[in-house]
Coordinates of C-alpha atoms and ligand atoms in Angstrom, one line a residue:
M484 CA 0.0 -0.4 0.2
S485 CA 0.9 3.6 -0.8
T486 CA 1.9 5.3 1.9
D487 CA 0.7 8.7 0.2
A488 CA -2.6 7.6 -0.2
P489 CA -4.5 10.3 0.1
V490 CA -6.6 10.3 3.6
Q491 CA -9.8 10.0 4.6
P492 CA -10.6 13.5 6.2
G493 CA -12.2 12.7 9.9
T494 CA -15.9 14.4 10.6
V495 CA -16.2 17.5 12.2
Y496 CA -19.3 17.7 15.4
L497 CA -20.4 20.9 15.9
V498 CA -21.4 20.2 19.8
G499 CA -24.2 22.7 21.7
A500 CA -22.4 22.0 25.5
G501 CA -25.4 23.5 26.8
P502 CA -25.1 26.1 29.3
G503 CA -23.1 25.1 32.7
D504 CA -25.2 22.9 34.2
R505 CA -23.2 19.5 33.2
G506 CA -26.7 17.9 33.3
L507 CA -28.1 20.2 30.4
M508 CA -25.4 18.3 28.0
T509 CA -26.9 16.1 25.8
A510 CA -26.3 12.0 25.4
R511 CA -25.2 12.6 22.5
S512 CA -22.9 15.2 23.3
L513 CA -21.6 13.2 25.4
E514 CA -21.1 9.9 23.3
L515 CA -18.9 12.4 20.9
V516 CA -17.0 14.0 24.0
A517 CA -16.1 10.5 25.0
S518 CA -15.4 8.6 21.4
A519 CA -13.2 12.0 19.9
D520 CA -9.9 12.2 18.4
V521 CA -9.7 15.8 18.7
I522 CA -11.7 18.8 20.8
L523 CA -12.1 22.0 20.5
F524 CA -13.9 23.7 23.9
D525 CA -14.8 26.5 24.9
K526 CA -14.2 29.2 27.6
L527 CA -18.5 28.7 28.5
I528 CA -18.6 24.9 28.8
P529 CA -19.5 23.2 31.9
A530 CA -17.3 22.3 34.6
D531 CA -15.8 18.5 33.8
A532 CA -17.3 18.5 30.6
L533 CA -14.4 17.2 29.4
S534 CA -14.3 14.0 31.9
G535 CA -15.6 11.1 29.7
A536 CA -13.5 12.2 27.0
R537 CA -10.3 9.4 26.0
T538 CA -6.9 9.9 27.8
D539 CA -5.7 9.9 24.2
A540 CA -7.8 12.6 23.0
V541 CA -6.4 15.9 22.3
L542 CA -7.9 18.8 24.0
I543 CA -7.8 22.2 22.4
D544 CA -8.4 25.2 24.6
V545 CA -9.1 27.8 22.2
G546 CA -11.6 30.2 24.2
K547 CA -8.6 31.5 25.1
I548 CA -5.0 32.2 25.8
G549 CA -3.1 31.6 28.9
G550 CA -6.3 33.4 30.3
G551 CA -6.4 36.2 28.4
K552 CA -7.3 37.4 24.7
Q553 CA -10.1 35.1 23.2
V554 CA -7.9 32.2 20.3
P555 CA -8.9 34.1 16.6
Q556 CA -12.2 32.3 15.1
E557 CA -9.9 31.8 11.9
T558 CA -6.7 30.1 14.0
T559 CA -9.9 27.4 15.2
T560 CA -11.5 27.3 11.6
A561 CA -7.8 26.3 10.9
L562 CA -7.5 24.1 13.4
L563 CA -11.0 22.3 13.2
L564 CA -9.8 21.9 9.3
Q565 CA -6.1 21.0 9.7
H566 CA -7.3 17.8 12.4
A567 CA -10.1 16.4 10.1
L568 CA -8.2 16.9 6.4
G569 CA -6.1 14.5 9.1
G570 CA -7.9 12.2 9.6
Q571 CA -9.1 12.9 12.7
D572 CA -12.4 12.8 14.3
V573 CA -13.2 16.1 16.0
V574 CA -15.8 17.2 18.5
R575 CA -15.5 21.1 18.2
L576 CA -17.4 21.5 22.0
K577 CA -19.4 25.3 22.3
G578 CA -21.7 26.7 25.1
G579 CA -25.2 26.4 24.8
D580 CA -26.1 25.6 21.4
P581 CA -23.2 26.1 18.2
F582 CA -25.6 27.6 16.0
V583 CA -27.0 30.8 18.4
F584 CA -23.9 33.8 18.8
G585 CA -21.7 31.0 18.7
R586 CA -20.4 31.0 15.2
G587 CA -20.9 27.8 14.4
G588 CA -22.5 28.0 11.2
E589 CA -19.4 30.2 9.7
E590 CA -17.2 27.2 10.7
A591 CA -20.1 24.6 9.2
Q592 CA -19.3 27.0 5.5
A593 CA -15.8 26.3 6.1
C594 CA -16.0 22.3 6.6
A595 CA -18.5 22.3 3.4
A596 CA -15.9 24.6 1.7
H597 CA -13.1 22.1 2.5
G598 CA -14.9 18.5 1.9
V599 CA -14.9 17.8 5.7
P600 CA -18.1 16.1 6.2
F601 CA -19.5 17.5 9.5
Q602 CA -22.7 16.9 12.1
V603 CA -24.7 19.3 13.9
V604 CA -25.5 18.6 18.1
P605 CA -27.7 20.9 19.2
G606 CA -27.2 22.3 23.1
V607 CA -29.6 23.9 25.5
T608 CA -29.1 27.6 24.9
A609 CA -28.6 29.9 27.1
G610 CA -31.3 32.1 26.7
I611 CA -33.7 29.1 27.2
A612 CA -32.1 27.7 29.8
A613 CA -30.8 30.4 32.3
S614 CA -34.9 32.0 32.0
A615 CA -35.5 28.8 32.8
Y616 CA -33.6 28.2 35.8
A617 CA -34.8 31.5 37.1
G618 CA -37.9 30.9 36.8
V619 CA -39.3 33.0 34.1
P620 CA -41.1 30.7 31.3
V621 CA -39.4 32.9 27.9
T622 CA -43.2 32.2 26.2
Q623 CA -46.6 31.8 28.4
R624 CA -50.3 31.9 27.1
G625 CA -51.6 35.7 28.1
L626 CA -48.1 37.0 28.1
A627 CA -46.1 36.3 25.3
A628 CA -46.9 34.6 22.2
A629 CA -43.2 34.8 20.7
V630 CA -39.7 34.7 21.4
A631 CA -36.6 36.4 20.1
F632 CA -33.0 36.4 20.4
V633 CA -31.1 38.8 19.9
T634 CA -27.8 39.8 20.5
G635 CA -26.5 43.0 22.9
H636 CA -22.7 42.7 21.5
E637 CA -23.4 45.8 19.2
D638 CA -23.4 49.1 19.9
P639 CA -26.7 50.6 19.7
A640 CA -25.2 54.2 19.5
K641 CA -22.9 52.7 16.4
P642 CA -24.6 53.9 13.2
E643 CA -23.5 50.5 11.0
T644 CA -25.7 48.6 13.9
Q645 CA -27.2 45.6 12.0
I646 CA -30.2 46.0 15.0
D647 CA -32.9 47.4 13.8
W648 CA -34.1 49.3 17.4
P649 CA -37.2 50.6 16.7
A650 CA -38.4 47.5 15.0
L651 CA -37.8 45.4 17.9
A652 CA -39.4 47.5 20.3
A653 CA -42.1 46.5 17.9
F654 CA -41.7 42.9 18.0
P655 CA -44.9 41.0 20.5
G656 CA -43.1 38.8 22.3
T657 CA -40.2 38.5 24.5
L658 CA -37.1 39.9 24.0
V659 CA -33.5 37.5 25.1
F660 CA -30.5 39.1 24.5
Y661 CA -27.7 37.7 25.0
M662 CA -24.2 39.4 25.4
G663 CA -25.7 42.4 26.8
V664 CA -24.5 43.4 30.6
R665 CA -22.3 46.7 29.6
Q666 CA -25.1 47.0 26.9
L667 CA -27.5 47.3 29.1
P668 CA -28.8 51.2 29.6
R669 CA -27.9 51.6 25.4
I670 CA -30.9 48.9 25.2
A671 CA -33.1 49.7 27.4
E672 CA -32.8 52.9 26.5
Q673 CA -33.4 51.9 22.9
L674 CA -36.2 50.2 23.6
V675 CA -38.3 52.5 25.5
L676 CA -37.7 55.1 23.4
G677 CA -38.9 52.7 20.5
G678 CA -42.2 52.3 22.4
R679 CA -41.7 49.6 24.9
S680 CA -43.5 50.5 28.3
A681 CA -40.6 51.6 31.3
D682 CA -42.3 49.8 33.4
E683 CA -42.0 46.8 31.2
P684 CA -40.7 43.5 33.3
V685 CA -37.0 42.8 33.5
A686 CA -34.9 39.9 34.1
V687 CA -31.4 39.6 34.3
V688 CA -29.7 36.5 34.9
E689 CA -25.9 35.8 35.5
R690 CA -24.3 32.3 35.1
G691 CA -27.5 31.2 34.3
T692 CA -27.8 26.9 35.8
Y693 CA -24.1 27.1 37.3
G694 CA -23.8 26.6 41.1
D695 CA -23.8 30.2 41.4
Q696 CA -27.0 31.9 39.5
R697 CA -28.1 35.1 40.2
S698 CA -31.3 37.0 39.4
I699 CA -32.0 40.5 39.2
R700 CA -35.5 41.6 38.7
G701 CA -36.4 45.5 37.6
T702 CA -37.8 47.7 35.0
L703 CA -36.6 48.6 31.9
A704 CA -36.5 51.8 33.8
T705 CA -34.6 50.3 37.2
I706 CA -33.1 47.8 35.4
A707 CA -29.1 49.4 34.1
D708 CA -28.5 50.9 37.7
D709 CA -30.1 47.8 39.4
A710 CA -27.4 45.8 36.9
V711 CA -23.8 47.6 38.0
A712 CA -25.6 48.2 42.1
A713 CA -25.7 44.8 42.0
G714 CA -22.1 44.2 40.2
V715 CA -24.0 42.0 37.5
K716 CA -20.8 40.4 35.3
P717 CA -20.5 37.7 32.7
P718 CA -22.0 35.3 31.6
S719 CA -26.0 36.9 31.7
I720 CA -28.9 37.1 29.5
T721 CA -31.1 39.8 30.0
V722 CA -34.5 38.8 29.9
I723 CA -37.6 42.1 29.2
G724 CA -41.5 41.2 28.5
P725 CA -44.2 40.9 30.8
V726 CA -42.9 36.8 31.3
A727 CA -40.2 38.4 33.2
A728 CA -42.2 38.8 36.5
L729 CA -43.2 35.4 36.9
H730 CA -39.6 34.7 38.3
D731 CA -41.1 36.5 41.8
E732 CA -43.6 33.5 41.6
L733 CA -41.9 30.6 40.2
S734 CA -37.8 30.9 41.1
W735 CA -37.2 27.1 41.9
L736 CA -33.8 27.4 42.3
D737 CA -33.5 28.4 46.2
A738 CA -35.3 25.5 47.5
A739 CA -33.7 22.9 44.8
R740 CA -30.3 24.0 45.6
P741 CA -29.7 24.2 49.1
L742 CA -25.3 24.0 48.2
A743 CA -25.5 27.2 46.0
G744 CA -22.9 28.8 47.1
V745 CA -20.7 26.0 48.9
T746 CA -17.5 24.4 47.9
V747 CA -16.8 20.9 47.8
A748 CA -13.5 18.9 47.6
V749 CA -14.1 15.1 46.1
T750 CA -11.0 13.4 47.3
R751 CA -12.6 10.0 46.0
A752 CA -10.7 8.2 42.8
R753 CA -12.0 9.3 39.8
A754 CA -13.6 6.7 37.9
Q755 CA -16.3 6.9 41.9
A756 CA -15.9 10.6 41.9
S757 CA -18.9 11.4 38.8
T758 CA -21.9 10.1 40.7
L759 CA -20.5 12.2 44.5
A760 CA -19.4 14.9 42.3
A761 CA -23.3 14.9 40.0
R762 CA -25.3 14.4 43.6
L763 CA -23.5 17.5 44.6
R764 CA -23.6 19.7 41.5
A765 CA -27.0 19.0 41.5
L766 CA -27.7 20.5 44.4
G767 CA -26.1 23.7 43.7
A768 CA -22.6 23.1 45.1
T769 CA -19.0 23.7 43.3
V770 CA -17.2 20.7 42.7
V771 CA -13.5 20.4 43.3
E772 CA -12.7 17.5 42.4
A773 CA -9.1 15.8 43.7
P774 CA -9.1 12.8 43.9
A775 CA -6.0 11.3 45.5
I776 CA -6.1 7.8 45.2
S777 CA -6.9 5.6 41.6
I778 CA -8.2 2.1 41.8
Q779 CA -5.1 -0.7 40.3
P780 CA -7.1 -3.6 39.3
L781 CA -4.8 -7.2 40.1
E782 CA -4.9 -9.9 37.5
V783 CA -6.2 -12.4 39.7
Q784 CA -8.8 -15.9 38.9
V785 CA -11.6 -15.5 40.8
P786 CA -12.7 -19.3 42.3
D787 CA -15.6 -21.1 42.4
P788 CA -18.2 -19.3 44.4
R789 CA -19.7 -22.7 45.0
E790 CA -16.4 -24.1 46.5
F791 CA -17.3 -21.3 49.3
D792 CA -20.4 -21.4 52.4
L793 CA -19.3 -17.6 52.9
V794 CA -18.4 -14.9 49.7
A795 CA -18.3 -12.0 52.3
F796 CA -17.7 -8.4 50.3
T797 CA -15.8 -5.8 51.6
S798 CA -16.5 -2.6 48.9
P799 CA -18.4 -1.5 46.1
N800 CA -15.4 -2.1 44.1
A801 CA -14.7 -5.3 44.9
V802 CA -18.5 -6.2 43.7
T803 CA -18.0 -4.7 40.7
R804 CA -14.6 -6.8 40.3
F805 CA -15.7 -10.4 40.9
F806 CA -18.0 -10.5 38.4
E807 CA -15.5 -8.9 35.6
G808 CA -14.9 -12.6 36.9
V809 CA -17.9 -14.3 37.3
K810 CA -20.4 -14.0 34.4
D811 CA -23.2 -16.1 36.4
A812 CA -24.9 -14.9 39.1
R813 CA -26.4 -18.4 39.9
A814 CA -23.0 -19.3 40.8
L815 CA -23.7 -17.5 44.2
A816 CA -26.9 -19.4 44.3
G817 CA -26.0 -22.2 47.9
S818 CA -23.5 -19.4 49.5
T819 CA -23.9 -17.1 52.2
V820 CA -23.9 -13.1 50.8
A821 CA -22.7 -10.7 52.8
A822 CA -22.2 -6.6 52.3
I823 CA -20.7 -5.0 53.8
G824 CA -22.9 -1.6 53.9
P825 CA -25.3 0.1 52.0
G826 CA -22.9 0.6 49.3
T827 CA -22.1 -3.2 48.5
A828 CA -25.3 -4.1 49.0
R829 CA -26.4 -1.6 46.0
A830 CA -23.4 -2.7 44.0
L831 CA -24.5 -6.5 44.3
R832 CA -28.6 -5.6 43.4
E833 CA -27.2 -4.3 40.7
H834 CA -25.7 -8.0 39.7
G835 CA -29.4 -9.7 41.1
I836 CA -27.5 -10.9 44.5
V837 CA -29.7 -9.7 48.1
A838 CA -27.1 -9.8 50.5
D839 CA -28.3 -12.2 53.0
V840 CA -26.4 -9.9 55.3
V841 CA -25.6 -6.3 56.1
P842 CA -24.1 -5.0 59.5
P843 CA -26.0 -1.8 60.8
R844 CA -22.3 -0.4 60.9
S845 CA -20.1 -0.7 58.2
I846 CA -16.8 -1.2 59.7
A847 CA -15.1 -5.1 59.5
E848 CA -16.4 -5.6 63.1
S849 CA -19.9 -5.1 63.0
L850 CA -19.9 -7.9 60.0
V851 CA -17.8 -10.2 62.3
D852 CA -20.8 -9.5 64.7
A853 CA -24.1 -10.4 62.1
L854 CA -21.8 -13.5 60.9
A855 CA -22.0 -14.8 64.6
E856 CA -24.7 -17.1 63.7
V857 CA -24.0 -18.0 60.9
P858 CA -22.1 -21.2 60.1
V859 CA -18.9 -20.7 58.1
T860 CA -16.9 -23.5 56.9
R861 CA -15.4 -22.2 54.1
A862 CA -15.1 -18.5 53.6
L863 CA -14.1 -16.1 50.1
I864 CA -13.5 -12.5 51.2
P865 CA -13.0 -10.4 47.6
R866 CA -12.1 -7.3 48.6
A867 CA -9.0 -4.6 47.9
E868 CA -5.6 -5.8 49.1
E869 CA -4.6 -3.3 51.8
A870 CA -8.1 -4.0 53.9
R871 CA -7.7 -4.8 57.7
D872 CA -7.9 -8.9 58.5
V873 CA -10.5 -8.0 60.8
L874 CA -12.9 -10.1 59.3
P875 CA -10.1 -12.9 58.1
D876 CA -9.1 -13.3 61.2
A877 CA -11.7 -13.9 63.2
L878 CA -13.5 -16.3 60.4
E879 CA -10.8 -17.9 60.8
A880 CA -10.6 -18.0 64.9
R881 CA -13.7 -19.8 64.8
G882 CA -12.6 -22.8 62.9
A883 CA -13.1 -21.8 59.0
Q884 CA -11.0 -21.7 56.2
V885 CA -11.0 -17.8 54.0
V886 CA -9.6 -17.1 51.1
V887 CA -8.9 -14.2 50.6
L888 CA -9.1 -12.9 47.3
P889 CA -7.5 -9.3 46.6
L890 CA -8.8 -7.8 43.3
Y891 CA -7.9 -4.4 43.3
R892 CA -5.2 -2.0 45.0
T893 CA -5.5 1.5 45.4
I894 CA -2.9 3.5 44.9
A895 CA -1.6 7.4 45.5
E896 CA -2.2 9.8 42.7
P897 CA -0.4 12.8 43.8
L898 CA -2.2 16.1 43.7
D899 CA -1.8 19.2 40.9
D900 CA -1.4 22.8 42.9
E901 CA -4.5 23.6 41.3
A902 CA -6.5 20.9 42.4
R903 CA -4.8 21.3 46.0
A904 CA -5.3 24.5 46.2
G905 CA -8.8 24.7 45.6
A906 CA -9.9 21.3 47.6
L907 CA -7.8 22.8 50.8
G908 CA -10.3 25.8 50.5
A909 CA -13.2 24.6 50.1
T910 CA -16.1 24.5 52.6
Y911 CA -15.8 21.0 52.7
A912 CA -13.4 17.9 51.7
T913 CA -15.6 15.1 51.3
F914 CA -13.8 10.9 52.6
T915 CA -15.6 8.1 51.7
S916 CA -12.5 5.9 53.0
A917 CA -10.0 5.8 55.3
S918 CA -7.9 5.8 52.5
S919 CA -9.1 8.6 50.8
V920 CA -8.3 10.9 54.1
R921 CA -4.7 8.7 54.7
F922 CA -4.1 9.4 50.5
F923 CA -5.5 12.9 50.1
H924 CA -3.2 13.7 54.0
T925 CA -0.1 12.7 52.2
A926 CA -1.1 14.6 49.0
A927 CA -1.9 18.0 50.3
G928 CA 0.3 18.1 53.5
T929 CA -2.7 19.0 55.2
L930 CA -5.9 18.7 56.1
D931 CA -6.5 22.5 57.1
G932 CA -9.0 24.5 55.9
P933 CA -12.0 23.0 54.0
R934 CA -14.6 20.8 57.0
L935 CA -14.2 17.4 57.3
V936 CA -17.0 15.1 56.2
S937 CA -16.8 11.5 56.8
I938 CA -18.7 8.5 55.5
G939 CA -18.7 6.8 58.0
P940 CA -16.6 5.2 62.1
A941 CA -13.3 3.9 59.8
T942 CA -13.0 7.4 58.0
S943 CA -13.4 9.2 61.5
A944 CA -11.1 7.1 62.8
A945 CA -8.3 8.2 60.2
L946 CA -9.4 11.3 59.9
R947 CA -8.1 10.7 64.2
E948 CA -5.2 9.2 63.8
L949 CA -4.1 12.1 61.7
G950 CA -5.3 14.3 64.5
Y951 CA -8.3 15.9 63.0
E952 CA -12.1 15.4 64.5
P953 CA -14.4 15.5 61.0
H954 CA -17.1 18.1 61.8
V955 CA -19.5 16.1 60.0
E956 CA -20.0 12.3 60.6
A957 CA -22.5 10.4 57.9
E958 CA -25.6 8.4 59.7
V959 CA -25.9 7.0 56.9
H960 CA -22.5 5.1 55.7
T961 CA -23.5 5.7 51.1
P962 CA -22.7 8.7 48.9
D963 CA -26.2 9.6 49.4
G964 CA -25.8 9.3 53.3
L965 CA -23.2 11.7 52.9
V966 CA -24.7 14.1 50.7
A967 CA -27.7 14.1 53.4
A968 CA -24.9 14.9 56.7
L969 CA -23.5 17.4 55.0
V970 CA -27.0 19.1 53.8
A971 CA -27.8 18.8 57.2
D972 CA -24.5 21.2 58.0
A973 CA -24.7 23.6 55.3
S974 CA -28.6 24.0 56.5
A975 CA -27.6 24.2 60.4
Ligands
SAH1995 N1 -24.0 29.5 22.0 C1 -24.4 29.8 23.1 C2 -24.5 31.5 23.4 C3 -22.9 32.4 23.1 S1 -22.8 33.8 22.9 C4 -26.5 29.4 23.3 O1 -26.1 29.5 22.8 O2 -25.9 29.6 24.8 C5 -22.1 33.8 24.4 C6 -23.6 34.9 25.3 O3 -23.9 33.7 25.7 C7 -23.2 35.5 27.0 O4 -22.5 36.7 26.3 C8 -24.4 35.4 27.1 O5 -25.2 36.6 26.6 C9 -25.2 33.5 27.2 N2 -24.4 33.0 27.9 C10 -24.4 32.0 27.9 N3 -23.8 31.3 28.9 C11 -24.8 32.1 30.2 C12 -24.8 30.8 31.2 N4 -24.5 30.0 31.9 N5 -26.0 31.9 31.8 C13 -26.0 33.4 31.5 N6 -25.8 33.5 30.2 C14 -24.9 33.1 29.3

């Protein structure tokens, strides 16, 4: 085969990442992020939008240069074409929707002109999402039968403005301005000049759908001053029309977000952090991921469970790894199955197994007590390599034969300066295992700063060994229990 055969171009995907809340990313966008060779991303994409990307994917920040200026559009377009023409699948990830003030149309035209195949994946645009999160329906029967999205980027005083202000003022419906915070005085003035009532309700929504979203309510007469007084910053949208007043009645976000304004560090392994992080974010928290620990699978043969009358699982990870070796859950039919706690029991249920024994407290000592009346001759204990020997020792002391099956080990992962500073500066740091406490302490050098939240007694003991009293200990020793305890503390 000739080495200089023309390369088949890759596909460019112009993908909307939604307005900021990661939960508003579409299923298709997450799929494409996970499969892309190259991702060119903007500044205004959700935190963690790229967490599902391949480890070998090339990630290019075209939102800013070294925290400063925006990369010029021609450079971005050139990068898109260059990678695609080199045969790679490129995701162009943009805030909101790619075709709403996102220059996605121009990028699509460039692809078309160069024979690069492209697809467009719409996203939830800020004008709809920020309004919705502020309790403002952009259309409403009897109040607004139309909605217009307008760029407020242009200076209305400029003669060459593309915006026909009198026509816009006469528009029979809601006006949603993007990019216009600095132009707010002129926008309001022009609309009133064009015939809109000075009393018309206005809502400005700053950082819509993010954990620290803010809404400012006023009228066309007051909003410019209101916004200055509140110190409104971009990104913000401005909603103008009678529907804006519905915010006063329908703002639902504060009730749904008891952790708004609270920063929470998640120290568990990256592979496990995402559900906890998502749950915290859904409650309004800003999450700092600071994984000081990672999970390394060990290559071991899982013995036939039928040879054991007890199989005792001491972590959800052990369950996951165990069922990579045992494909048919019926192999456990004849054995007593024990789980150290509700999280492990839940992992078993996902494999169709209801644990026979779950102790009241999620620690090995409690499991030993719970097994006191259970006859055991041969026990299998799938677990972490470094787990404590309390359970195997106790079973052996009872005369049972015990096979400990180390399926993975947890290893320390260094923290970069940003993660360390973010975690120590957070309102809370969460710990879901004793090893995450130790590894985090080693990596960060201290636990001073955040309020320390522990999932349960074993984790709290690890904190005390290092001289720290946990500020919060979960009553229910699961990630959900931890979140509930944190919310209770934050609302206290
Ligand atoms: N394509 C994007 C818009 C890009 S223009 C979309 O469809 O949403 C950038 C402007 O969008 C910002 O200046 C701001 O007006 C608005 N914007 C983006 N994200 C926002 C957010 N989370 N909250 C409020 N406004 C936002």
